[in-house]
Tab-separated table of C-alpha atoms in Angstrom:
chain	number	residue	atom	x	y	z
A	1	UNK	CA	139.170	165.539	109.268
A	2	UNK	CA	138.103	163.152	105.875
A	3	UNK	CA	139.794	162.497	103.442
A	4	UNK	CA	139.014	162.086	99.998
A	5	UNK	CA	140.178	158.227	99.628
A	6	UNK	CA	138.450	157.672	103.257
A	7	UNK	CA	134.859	159.454	101.407
A	8	UNK	CA	135.716	157.233	97.724
A	9	UNK	CA	136.058	153.987	100.232
A	10	UNK	CA	132.903	154.302	101.933
A	11	UNK	CA	130.923	155.476	98.803
A	12	UNK	CA	132.014	152.423	96.879
A	13	UNK	CA	131.098	150.346	99.917
A	14	UNK	CA	127.037	151.167	99.307
A	15	UNK	CA	127.565	148.994	95.928
A	16	UNK	CA	128.095	144.855	96.598
A	17	UNK	CA	130.925	145.036	93.727
A	18	UNK	CA	132.845	147.695	96.522
A	19	UNK	CA	131.834	145.252	99.516
A	20	UNK	CA	133.067	142.161	98.121
A	21	UNK	CA	136.260	143.253	97.266
A	22	UNK	CA	136.807	145.230	100.149
A	23	UNK	CA	135.575	142.950	103.012
A	24	UNK	CA	134.305	145.336	104.616
A	25	UNK	CA	130.530	146.656	104.759
A	26	UNK	CA	128.844	150.172	106.776
A	27	UNK	CA	126.340	150.156	109.586
A	28	UNK	CA	124.700	153.047	110.482
A	29	UNK	CA	122.882	154.704	113.531
A	30	UNK	CA	123.127	154.817	117.327
A	31	UNK	CA	121.942	151.392	117.545
A	32	UNK	CA	122.955	149.514	114.694
A	33	UNK	CA	126.517	151.033	115.775
A	34	UNK	CA	125.897	149.930	118.910
A	35	UNK	CA	124.929	146.612	118.578
A	36	UNK	CA	127.776	145.747	116.016
A	37	UNK	CA	130.453	146.965	118.120
A	38	UNK	CA	128.912	144.560	121.121
A	39	UNK	CA	128.973	141.311	118.896
A	40	UNK	CA	131.820	139.409	116.991
A	41	UNK	CA	132.018	141.562	113.724
A	42	UNK	CA	135.257	143.170	113.817
A	43	UNK	CA	135.641	147.883	113.460
A	44	UNK	CA	137.752	148.679	110.655
A	45	UNK	CA	136.717	152.502	111.508
A	46	UNK	CA	133.713	154.515	112.745
A	47	UNK	CA	133.224	158.250	112.030
A	48	UNK	CA	131.195	159.801	114.395
A	49	UNK	CA	130.071	163.659	115.423
A	50	UNK	CA	130.330	162.559	119.508
A	51	UNK	CA	132.110	160.169	121.262
A	52	UNK	CA	129.808	158.357	122.501
A	53	UNK	CA	130.649	155.081	121.406
A	54	UNK	CA	132.588	152.052	123.299
A	55	UNK	CA	135.023	151.629	120.681
A	56	UNK	CA	139.239	151.587	120.410
A	57	UNK	CA	140.394	155.433	119.828
A	58	UNK	CA	142.434	154.239	117.448
A	59	UNK	CA	139.421	153.290	115.257
A	60	UNK	CA	137.445	156.602	116.270
A	61	UNK	CA	137.202	159.582	113.846
A	62	UNK	CA	135.788	162.388	114.784
A	63	UNK	CA	134.014	164.366	111.955
A	64	UNK	CA	131.315	167.438	111.314
A	65	UNK	CA	127.605	166.691	110.973
A	66	UNK	CA	128.079	168.568	107.270
A	67	UNK	CA	131.207	165.269	106.856
A	68	UNK	CA	128.180	162.797	108.413
A	69	UNK	CA	125.772	164.181	105.740
A	70	UNK	CA	128.417	163.908	102.966
A	71	UNK	CA	129.523	159.790	103.735
A	72	UNK	CA	125.684	158.460	104.439
A	73	UNK	CA	123.158	156.931	102.621
A	74	UNK	CA	120.896	158.366	104.911
A	75	UNK	CA	117.962	161.214	104.613
A	76	UNK	CA	119.027	161.889	108.353
A	77	UNK	CA	122.530	161.061	109.135
A	78	UNK	CA	122.119	159.880	112.870
A	79	UNK	CA	125.508	160.388	114.829
A	80	UNK	CA	128.228	158.135	113.181
A	81	UNK	CA	129.056	155.256	110.394
A	82	UNK	CA	130.645	152.489	110.752
A	83	UNK	CA	132.878	150.654	108.519
A	84	UNK	CA	132.867	146.865	109.542
A	85	UNK	CA	134.476	143.724	108.151
A	86	UNK	CA	132.767	141.014	106.069
A	87	UNK	CA	133.281	137.844	108.222
A	88	UNK	CA	133.974	134.389	107.229
A	89	UNK	CA	131.249	132.424	105.597
A	90	UNK	CA	130.590	129.893	108.617
A	91	UNK	CA	129.209	126.538	107.879
A	92	UNK	CA	126.011	125.817	109.177
A	93	UNK	CA	124.876	123.993	111.890
A	94	UNK	CA	123.321	120.429	110.862
A	95	UNK	CA	120.419	120.127	113.330
A	96	UNK	CA	117.108	122.007	114.468
A	97	UNK	CA	115.307	124.628	111.898
A	98	UNK	CA	117.121	126.433	109.264
A	99	UNK	CA	115.773	129.016	106.457
A	100	UNK	CA	116.979	129.244	102.797
A	101	UNK	CA	116.220	131.758	100.366
A	102	UNK	CA	115.649	131.145	96.863
A	103	UNK	CA	116.273	134.610	95.253
A	104	UNK	CA	115.060	136.972	97.576
A	105	UNK	CA	115.018	140.410	95.889
A	106	UNK	CA	113.556	142.952	97.887
A	107	UNK	CA	116.576	144.545	100.619
A	108	UNK	CA	113.382	145.014	103.336
A	109	UNK	CA	112.398	141.111	103.180
A	110	UNK	CA	115.254	139.586	103.638
A	111	UNK	CA	115.823	142.038	106.600
A	112	UNK	CA	112.878	141.918	108.230
A	113	UNK	CA	113.706	138.236	107.614
A	114	UNK	CA	116.647	138.260	109.579
A	115	UNK	CA	115.177	139.623	112.599
A	116	UNK	CA	111.759	137.074	112.480
A	117	UNK	CA	114.622	133.996	112.711
A	118	UNK	CA	116.479	136.104	115.679
A	119	UNK	CA	113.155	136.341	116.996
A	120	UNK	CA	112.330	132.628	116.006
A	121	UNK	CA	115.789	131.474	117.786
A	122	UNK	CA	117.048	130.232	114.191
A	123	UNK	CA	120.549	130.800	113.731
A	124	UNK	CA	121.226	130.061	110.512
A	125	UNK	CA	119.917	131.533	107.281
A	126	UNK	CA	120.917	129.824	103.654
A	127	UNK	CA	120.231	132.194	101.062
A	128	UNK	CA	120.241	131.411	97.032
A	129	UNK	CA	123.435	133.370	95.342
A	130	UNK	CA	120.933	135.433	93.507
A	131	UNK	CA	119.300	136.723	96.972
A	132	UNK	CA	119.814	140.359	97.373
A	133	UNK	CA	122.909	141.105	99.351
A	134	UNK	CA	122.557	140.931	103.352
A	135	UNK	CA	124.994	143.906	103.855
A	136	UNK	CA	123.286	146.149	101.886
A	137	UNK	CA	122.761	149.358	104.061
A	138	UNK	CA	118.604	148.994	103.774
A	139	UNK	CA	119.090	144.997	104.905
A	140	UNK	CA	121.368	146.035	107.255
A	141	UNK	CA	118.627	148.624	108.690
A	142	UNK	CA	115.949	146.766	108.206
A	143	UNK	CA	117.447	143.643	110.426
A	144	UNK	CA	117.198	146.312	113.481
A	145	UNK	CA	120.728	144.655	115.319
A	146	UNK	CA	119.200	141.080	114.592
A	147	UNK	CA	122.098	140.387	111.558
A	148	UNK	CA	125.061	140.218	114.320
A	149	UNK	CA	123.180	136.588	115.733
A	150	UNK	CA	121.945	134.958	112.179
A	151	UNK	CA	124.581	133.060	110.532
A	152	UNK	CA	123.728	134.013	107.085
A	153	UNK	CA	125.598	131.660	103.963
A	154	UNK	CA	125.508	132.327	100.222
A	155	UNK	CA	125.279	129.219	97.888
A	156	UNK	CA	124.057	127.274	95.477
A	157	UNK	CA	120.932	126.550	96.689
A	158	UNK	CA	120.558	123.528	94.449
A	159	UNK	CA	123.616	121.762	95.446
A	160	UNK	CA	123.281	122.495	99.557
A	161	UNK	CA	119.558	120.944	99.116
A	162	UNK	CA	121.484	117.446	97.215
A	163	UNK	CA	123.061	116.984	100.289
A	164	UNK	CA	120.265	117.491	103.198
A	165	UNK	CA	118.960	114.192	104.762
A	166	UNK	CA	116.648	116.289	106.414
A	167	UNK	CA	113.133	117.115	105.463
A	168	UNK	CA	113.263	119.975	102.741
A	169	UNK	CA	110.087	121.996	103.071
A	170	UNK	CA	108.822	125.086	100.221
A	171	UNK	CA	105.714	127.198	100.690
A	172	UNK	CA	103.618	126.982	97.680
A	173	UNK	CA	100.360	127.594	97.026
A	174	UNK	CA	99.234	123.970	96.951
A	175	UNK	CA	100.753	122.065	99.671
A	176	UNK	CA	99.681	120.300	102.896
A	177	UNK	CA	97.790	122.627	104.668
A	178	UNK	CA	100.602	124.144	107.797
A	179	UNK	CA	97.652	124.073	110.480
A	180	UNK	CA	96.664	120.742	110.282
A	181	UNK	CA	99.908	118.678	109.402
A	182	UNK	CA	102.577	117.320	111.790
A	183	UNK	CA	105.566	119.718	111.531
A	184	UNK	CA	108.650	118.828	113.020
A	185	UNK	CA	111.488	120.752	114.793
A	186	UNK	CA	114.337	120.129	112.499
A	187	UNK	CA	114.396	120.989	108.592
A	188	UNK	CA	114.836	123.265	105.752
A	189	UNK	CA	112.442	125.964	105.134
A	190	UNK	CA	112.606	126.969	101.452
A	191	UNK	CA	110.653	130.403	100.729
A	192	UNK	CA	110.664	131.310	96.727
A	193	UNK	CA	111.348	134.814	94.981
A	194	UNK	CA	108.281	137.330	95.927
A	195	UNK	CA	107.291	137.597	92.357
A	196	UNK	CA	107.871	134.104	91.083
A	197	UNK	CA	107.936	131.921	93.952
A	198	UNK	CA	110.252	128.966	94.036
A	199	UNK	CA	111.986	127.817	91.039
A	200	UNK	CA	111.602	125.037	88.934
A	201	UNK	CA	115.546	123.664	90.420
A	202	UNK	CA	114.572	124.033	94.027
A	203	UNK	CA	110.822	122.852	93.917
A	204	UNK	CA	112.522	119.455	92.434
A	205	UNK	CA	114.833	119.462	96.469
A	206	UNK	CA	111.862	119.733	98.258
A	207	UNK	CA	110.290	116.860	99.546
A	208	UNK	CA	107.372	118.385	101.642
A	209	UNK	CA	105.330	121.370	100.379
A	210	UNK	CA	103.586	123.470	102.778
A	211	UNK	CA	101.101	126.049	102.155
A	212	UNK	CA	98.939	128.289	104.477
A	213	UNK	CA	95.730	128.471	103.665
A	214	UNK	CA	93.578	131.082	102.988
A	215	UNK	CA	90.361	131.906	104.821
A	216	UNK	CA	86.701	134.074	104.290
A	217	UNK	CA	84.328	133.900	101.342
A	218	UNK	CA	86.291	134.851	98.980
A	219	UNK	CA	89.330	133.662	98.028
A	220	UNK	CA	91.081	136.711	95.334
A	221	UNK	CA	94.199	137.589	96.939
A	222	UNK	CA	97.154	135.937	94.623
A	223	UNK	CA	100.201	135.468	97.620
A	224	UNK	CA	101.430	137.233	100.866
A	225	UNK	CA	104.443	139.224	101.098
A	226	UNK	CA	107.126	136.575	101.529
A	227	UNK	CA	108.591	137.823	104.672
A	228	UNK	CA	105.165	137.384	106.285
A	229	UNK	CA	104.683	133.628	104.767
A	230	UNK	CA	107.628	133.084	106.774
A	231	UNK	CA	106.643	135.315	109.769
A	232	UNK	CA	104.123	132.953	109.744
A	233	UNK	CA	105.738	129.320	109.197
A	234	UNK	CA	108.207	130.101	111.993
A	235	UNK	CA	105.457	130.707	114.159
A	236	UNK	CA	103.870	127.712	113.139
A	237	UNK	CA	107.039	125.558	113.103
A	238	UNK	CA	108.008	126.873	116.494
A	239	UNK	CA	104.561	126.862	118.278
A	240	UNK	CA	104.123	122.760	117.978
A	241	UNK	CA	108.021	122.705	119.982
A	242	UNK	CA	105.765	124.283	122.839
A	243	UNK	CA	103.886	121.712	122.795
A	244	UNK	CA	105.939	119.116	122.630
B	1	UNK	CA	97.167	163.289	74.099
B	2	UNK	CA	97.313	164.793	77.449
B	3	UNK	CA	96.404	168.299	78.660
B	4	UNK	CA	98.314	170.305	81.403
B	5	UNK	CA	95.724	170.532	83.563
B	6	UNK	CA	95.296	166.162	83.549
B	7	UNK	CA	98.924	166.204	84.400
B	8	UNK	CA	98.783	168.582	86.919
B	9	UNK	CA	95.696	166.903	88.520
B	10	UNK	CA	97.537	163.201	88.141
B	11	UNK	CA	101.159	165.145	90.428
B	12	UNK	CA	98.383	166.278	93.147
B	13	UNK	CA	96.875	162.893	93.608
B	14	UNK	CA	100.765	162.460	94.346
B	15	UNK	CA	99.990	163.840	97.509
B	16	UNK	CA	97.476	163.094	100.539
B	17	UNK	CA	96.170	166.731	99.971
B	18	UNK	CA	95.629	166.828	96.693
B	19	UNK	CA	94.142	163.135	96.994
B	20	UNK	CA	91.694	164.893	100.023
B	21	UNK	CA	91.028	167.257	97.637
B	22	UNK	CA	89.614	165.754	94.437
B	23	UNK	CA	88.229	162.539	96.133
B	24	UNK	CA	90.811	160.113	93.935
B	25	UNK	CA	93.608	158.201	93.628
B	26	UNK	CA	95.679	156.627	91.469
B	27	UNK	CA	96.806	153.204	90.265
B	28	UNK	CA	99.211	152.374	88.212
B	29	UNK	CA	100.369	148.275	86.200
B	30	UNK	CA	98.410	146.150	84.374
B	31	UNK	CA	97.627	143.531	87.275
B	32	UNK	CA	96.545	146.617	89.790
B	33	UNK	CA	94.004	148.496	87.339
B	34	UNK	CA	92.770	145.459	86.368
B	35	UNK	CA	91.598	144.262	89.996
B	36	UNK	CA	89.876	148.018	90.336
B	37	UNK	CA	88.154	147.712	87.479
B	38	UNK	CA	86.689	144.162	88.571
B	39	UNK	CA	85.409	145.928	92.147
B	40	UNK	CA	83.468	148.609	93.237
B	41	UNK	CA	85.878	151.215	92.743
B	42	UNK	CA	84.490	153.537	90.020
B	43	UNK	CA	86.939	154.380	87.500
B	44	UNK	CA	87.564	158.306	86.927
B	45	UNK	CA	89.995	158.106	83.878
B	46	UNK	CA	92.031	155.623	82.517
B	47	UNK	CA	95.490	156.696	80.498
B	48	UNK	CA	96.556	153.727	78.613
B	49	UNK	CA	99.439	153.161	75.699
B	50	UNK	CA	97.506	149.844	75.010
B	51	UNK	CA	93.768	149.659	75.202
B	52	UNK	CA	93.877	146.584	76.739
B	53	UNK	CA	91.266	146.864	80.008
B	54	UNK	CA	87.745	146.220	80.111
B	55	UNK	CA	86.694	149.996	81.014
B	56	UNK	CA	84.100	152.299	79.152
B	57	UNK	CA	85.401	154.097	76.011
B	58	UNK	CA	84.637	157.661	77.203
B	59	UNK	CA	87.081	157.273	80.526
B	60	UNK	CA	89.987	155.649	78.378
B	61	UNK	CA	92.907	158.302	76.813
B	62	UNK	CA	95.284	156.370	74.783
B	63	UNK	CA	98.477	158.011	75.614
B	64	UNK	CA	102.432	157.202	74.230
B	65	UNK	CA	104.967	155.684	76.032
B	66	UNK	CA	106.768	158.466	76.435
B	67	UNK	CA	102.978	160.637	77.750
B	68	UNK	CA	103.122	157.554	80.462
B	69	UNK	CA	106.582	157.542	81.529
B	70	UNK	CA	105.663	161.488	82.285
B	71	UNK	CA	102.542	161.155	84.410
B	72	UNK	CA	103.826	158.021	86.302
B	73	UNK	CA	105.722	157.866	89.565
B	74	UNK	CA	107.177	154.252	88.895
B	75	UNK	CA	110.715	154.111	87.425
B	76	UNK	CA	109.230	151.476	85.009
B	77	UNK	CA	105.926	152.324	84.046
B	78	UNK	CA	103.009	149.460	82.888
B	79	UNK	CA	100.630	149.989	80.159
B	80	UNK	CA	98.738	152.214	81.948
B	81	UNK	CA	97.681	154.794	84.902
B	82	UNK	CA	93.613	154.791	86.346
B	83	UNK	CA	92.182	157.319	88.099
B	84	UNK	CA	89.705	156.402	90.496
B	85	UNK	CA	87.477	158.187	93.481
B	86	UNK	CA	87.664	157.536	96.515
B	87	UNK	CA	84.817	156.043	98.118
B	88	UNK	CA	83.197	157.156	101.679
B	89	UNK	CA	83.871	155.489	104.312
B	90	UNK	CA	81.287	152.650	105.098
B	91	UNK	CA	80.881	151.513	108.798
B	92	UNK	CA	82.518	148.256	110.472
B	93	UNK	CA	80.933	145.410	110.299
B	94	UNK	CA	79.547	144.966	113.998
B	95	UNK	CA	81.110	141.059	114.578
B	96	UNK	CA	83.821	138.772	113.567
B	97	UNK	CA	88.248	139.717	113.675
B	98	UNK	CA	88.617	143.471	113.229
B	99	UNK	CA	92.442	144.807	112.697
B	100	UNK	CA	93.322	148.438	113.990
B	101	UNK	CA	96.090	150.828	113.541
B	102	UNK	CA	97.801	153.465	115.798
B	103	UNK	CA	99.826	155.559	113.984
B	104	UNK	CA	102.033	153.077	111.278
B	105	UNK	CA	103.310	154.757	109.379
B	106	UNK	CA	105.243	152.647	106.695
B	107	UNK	CA	103.035	152.816	103.246
B	108	UNK	CA	104.918	148.804	102.403
B	109	UNK	CA	103.906	147.832	106.110
B	110	UNK	CA	100.764	149.576	105.639
B	111	UNK	CA	100.181	148.136	102.187
B	112	UNK	CA	101.482	143.923	103.551
B	113	UNK	CA	98.724	143.739	106.498
B	114	UNK	CA	95.778	145.334	104.108
B	115	UNK	CA	97.124	142.027	102.062
B	116	UNK	CA	97.206	140.013	105.143
B	117	UNK	CA	93.594	141.061	106.008
B	118	UNK	CA	92.379	139.747	103.051
B	119	UNK	CA	94.458	136.364	103.198
B	120	UNK	CA	92.454	136.080	106.460
B	121	UNK	CA	89.193	136.840	105.711
B	122	UNK	CA	89.477	140.070	107.922
B	123	UNK	CA	86.938	142.422	106.212
B	124	UNK	CA	87.334	145.892	108.516
B	125	UNK	CA	90.570	147.582	109.086
B	126	UNK	CA	90.413	150.787	111.662
B	127	UNK	CA	93.165	153.082	111.032
B	128	UNK	CA	93.738	155.896	113.634
B	129	UNK	CA	93.955	159.317	111.864
B	130	UNK	CA	98.304	159.632	111.840
B	131	UNK	CA	98.222	156.161	110.331
B	132	UNK	CA	99.374	156.735	106.765
B	133	UNK	CA	96.797	157.027	104.299
B	134	UNK	CA	95.457	153.989	102.593
B	135	UNK	CA	95.391	155.585	99.217
B	136	UNK	CA	98.925	156.441	99.070
B	137	UNK	CA	100.125	154.978	96.015
B	138	UNK	CA	102.738	152.810	97.556
B	139	UNK	CA	100.200	151.520	99.958
B	140	UNK	CA	97.910	150.814	97.136
B	141	UNK	CA	100.935	148.859	94.595
B	142	UNK	CA	102.115	147.048	98.404
B	143	UNK	CA	98.128	145.927	98.544
B	144	UNK	CA	98.622	143.672	95.249
B	145	UNK	CA	94.678	144.346	94.631
B	146	UNK	CA	93.721	143.713	98.396
B	147	UNK	CA	92.670	147.163	98.327
B	148	UNK	CA	89.357	146.361	96.128
B	149	UNK	CA	88.264	143.762	98.845
B	150	UNK	CA	88.916	145.198	102.273
B	151	UNK	CA	86.990	148.198	103.966
B	152	UNK	CA	89.961	150.805	105.733
B	153	UNK	CA	88.178	153.526	108.198
B	154	UNK	CA	89.909	156.293	109.585
B	155	UNK	CA	88.726	157.345	112.666
B	156	UNK	CA	89.457	158.552	115.635
B	157	UNK	CA	90.564	155.314	117.394
B	158	UNK	CA	90.536	156.170	121.274
B	159	UNK	CA	87.064	156.980	120.568
B	160	UNK	CA	85.981	154.288	118.559
B	161	UNK	CA	87.913	151.841	120.751
B	162	UNK	CA	85.938	153.779	123.520
B	163	UNK	CA	82.422	152.244	122.041
B	164	UNK	CA	83.389	148.853	121.391
B	165	UNK	CA	81.524	146.362	124.119
B	166	UNK	CA	84.322	143.230	122.512
B	167	UNK	CA	87.568	142.133	123.422
B	168	UNK	CA	90.771	144.906	122.741
B	169	UNK	CA	93.201	143.280	122.158
B	170	UNK	CA	96.537	144.627	122.175
B	171	UNK	CA	100.232	143.259	121.058
B	172	UNK	CA	103.020	144.441	123.504
B	173	UNK	CA	105.943	142.606	124.267
B	174	UNK	CA	104.872	142.063	127.892
B	175	UNK	CA	101.281	139.803	127.399
B	176	UNK	CA	99.851	136.488	127.015
B	177	UNK	CA	101.624	134.167	125.580
B	178	UNK	CA	99.591	134.288	122.194
B	179	UNK	CA	100.567	130.668	121.789
B	180	UNK	CA	98.861	129.175	125.009
B	181	UNK	CA	95.993	131.884	126.091
B	182	UNK	CA	92.559	131.280	124.955
B	183	UNK	CA	91.529	133.080	122.212
B	184	UNK	CA	87.742	134.100	120.751
B	185	UNK	CA	86.544	134.843	116.940
B	186	UNK	CA	85.253	137.870	117.815
B	187	UNK	CA	87.713	141.003	118.893
B	188	UNK	CA	89.841	144.212	117.813
B	189	UNK	CA	93.187	143.252	117.203
B	190	UNK	CA	95.352	146.355	117.737
B	191	UNK	CA	98.707	146.807	116.796
B	192	UNK	CA	100.935	150.073	117.324
B	193	UNK	CA	103.407	152.762	115.559
B	194	UNK	CA	106.558	151.463	113.907
B	195	UNK	CA	108.773	152.822	116.380
B	196	UNK	CA	107.072	153.634	119.450
B	197	UNK	CA	104.485	150.605	119.428
B	198	UNK	CA	100.569	151.653	121.249
B	199	UNK	CA	99.893	155.084	122.387
B	200	UNK	CA	99.429	155.206	126.356
B	201	UNK	CA	95.549	156.109	125.988
B	202	UNK	CA	94.645	153.504	123.672
B	203	UNK	CA	97.164	151.458	125.489
B	204	UNK	CA	94.285	152.434	128.672
B	205	UNK	CA	91.427	150.856	126.207
B	206	UNK	CA	92.886	147.474	125.413
B	207	UNK	CA	91.510	144.816	127.809
B	208	UNK	CA	94.088	141.356	126.869
B	209	UNK	CA	97.213	142.078	126.293
B	210	UNK	CA	98.809	139.603	124.133
B	211	UNK	CA	102.689	138.414	122.915
B	212	UNK	CA	104.697	136.745	120.621
B	213	UNK	CA	107.335	135.032	123.181
B	214	UNK	CA	110.898	134.815	121.086
B	215	UNK	CA	112.505	131.562	121.035
B	216	UNK	CA	115.725	130.504	121.299
B	217	UNK	CA	119.358	130.856	124.060
B	218	UNK	CA	119.423	134.706	123.357
B	219	UNK	CA	116.138	137.131	123.683
B	220	UNK	CA	117.679	140.004	122.375
B	221	UNK	CA	115.447	140.939	119.285
B	222	UNK	CA	113.859	144.238	119.982
B	223	UNK	CA	111.143	143.923	118.850
B	224	UNK	CA	109.673	142.348	115.478
B	225	UNK	CA	108.172	144.477	112.561
B	226	UNK	CA	104.528	145.691	112.164
B	227	UNK	CA	103.263	143.342	109.791
B	228	UNK	CA	105.314	140.216	110.430
B	229	UNK	CA	104.026	140.569	113.808
B	230	UNK	CA	100.215	141.046	112.223
B	231	UNK	CA	100.825	138.133	110.318
B	232	UNK	CA	101.683	136.100	112.855
B	233	UNK	CA	98.597	137.286	115.079
B	234	UNK	CA	95.972	137.017	112.451
B	235	UNK	CA	97.851	133.503	111.772
B	236	UNK	CA	96.941	132.518	115.512
B	237	UNK	CA	93.361	133.842	115.501
B	238	UNK	CA	92.413	132.294	112.698
B	239	UNK	CA	94.000	128.761	113.053
B	240	UNK	CA	91.885	128.102	116.551
B	241	UNK	CA	88.634	128.940	114.494
B	242	UNK	CA	89.834	125.855	112.204
B	243	UNK	CA	89.762	123.657	115.184
B	244	UNK	CA	86.529	124.421	116.811
């Protein structure tokens, strides 16, 4: 059985403010919940219609399909809804490649960028304070479990970049051609907002502007989607490490 | 002024069935409409709150903000809504690189794949019959105008691939490493459905399975988003053409 207070809590976690106040977030669906249960994330409660999850009994609350429907944000709820604790921010590693986002706003973009970092062995993702919250349900969903393996930090991006001694790469439309430039195994790769790109103050911190060149006769495309640009940049940086 | 029949027609174009019956589709927003007006697409009607578009007077209908709100599918309608004719399907070119999609269902994915094709100078995109309709409003929106420059064809993908004499590449989790394989300037690159990948019947037509290798110590990520996989593959195929 679900209490009114439980329903109220879960609904409040649908908003960033609620998540920050409670220090918790929601994961839905069998696959997502299983990935988080198998990670370092701490489970607070698991609401499920079937006792199929590997979770401590005292945290599991069996509910009906109708009850799950009531608390789920999905059109087609899938077996369970779990509440996990938002972990404390960990410090970034100091070597290797780091991805940094300057106000990326679309949850699907952040989610697939987290998935890309995971694929390419990037362990740290830095987000400016106006980047969409990684514990937003749509982001969690889009990461397909990769959020459990990536250290996402929200911080003042400008201040952070000022302290960096490593190369700060920025994705621009008018930079060095990534296919023909020397790309190292270390550095921060900055990607900008969907509509406005990298902001001026962050641009000042960029030490190397890089660009993904356009091909074909007609060059009219204005830009690439930020997640696709991240995919291409990570592919190109990481490919070089095979060659070395 | 908007008539009831006009409203009814515009609403019907929100569905694939309506678009197919009428042979028309909707484009919204200043940028999108301008891109289509500057292309070979034929305008049927333009509803706008401001006479800022370069379109034949007899096709332009000035409406109020309230009327635009009534016909728009967007939360924040932007100045205009245009109806264009769906062109006849053109045959594919027979040389160069072609991208083919096997039942890609997400409008955002198809939209950004069309944008990627445009960026990388791919002029032909083949879609299986169950791939999401490229004249779906969300797809049109996500292409950011690139749809005006890409020849998108819907056809029986299996039958199409059977007639191909060129190499058919397929993106799989267990193929040749794309970073270390020889990749030609010609061929069809097939990408599969978001949940199920490339179907068995299409797999039979694939002559070279290729894979984007995972990096890092822990290799747990199940797959990449299909648009990101397309981005990385096109980047890798096209990069080689610079080297040659």
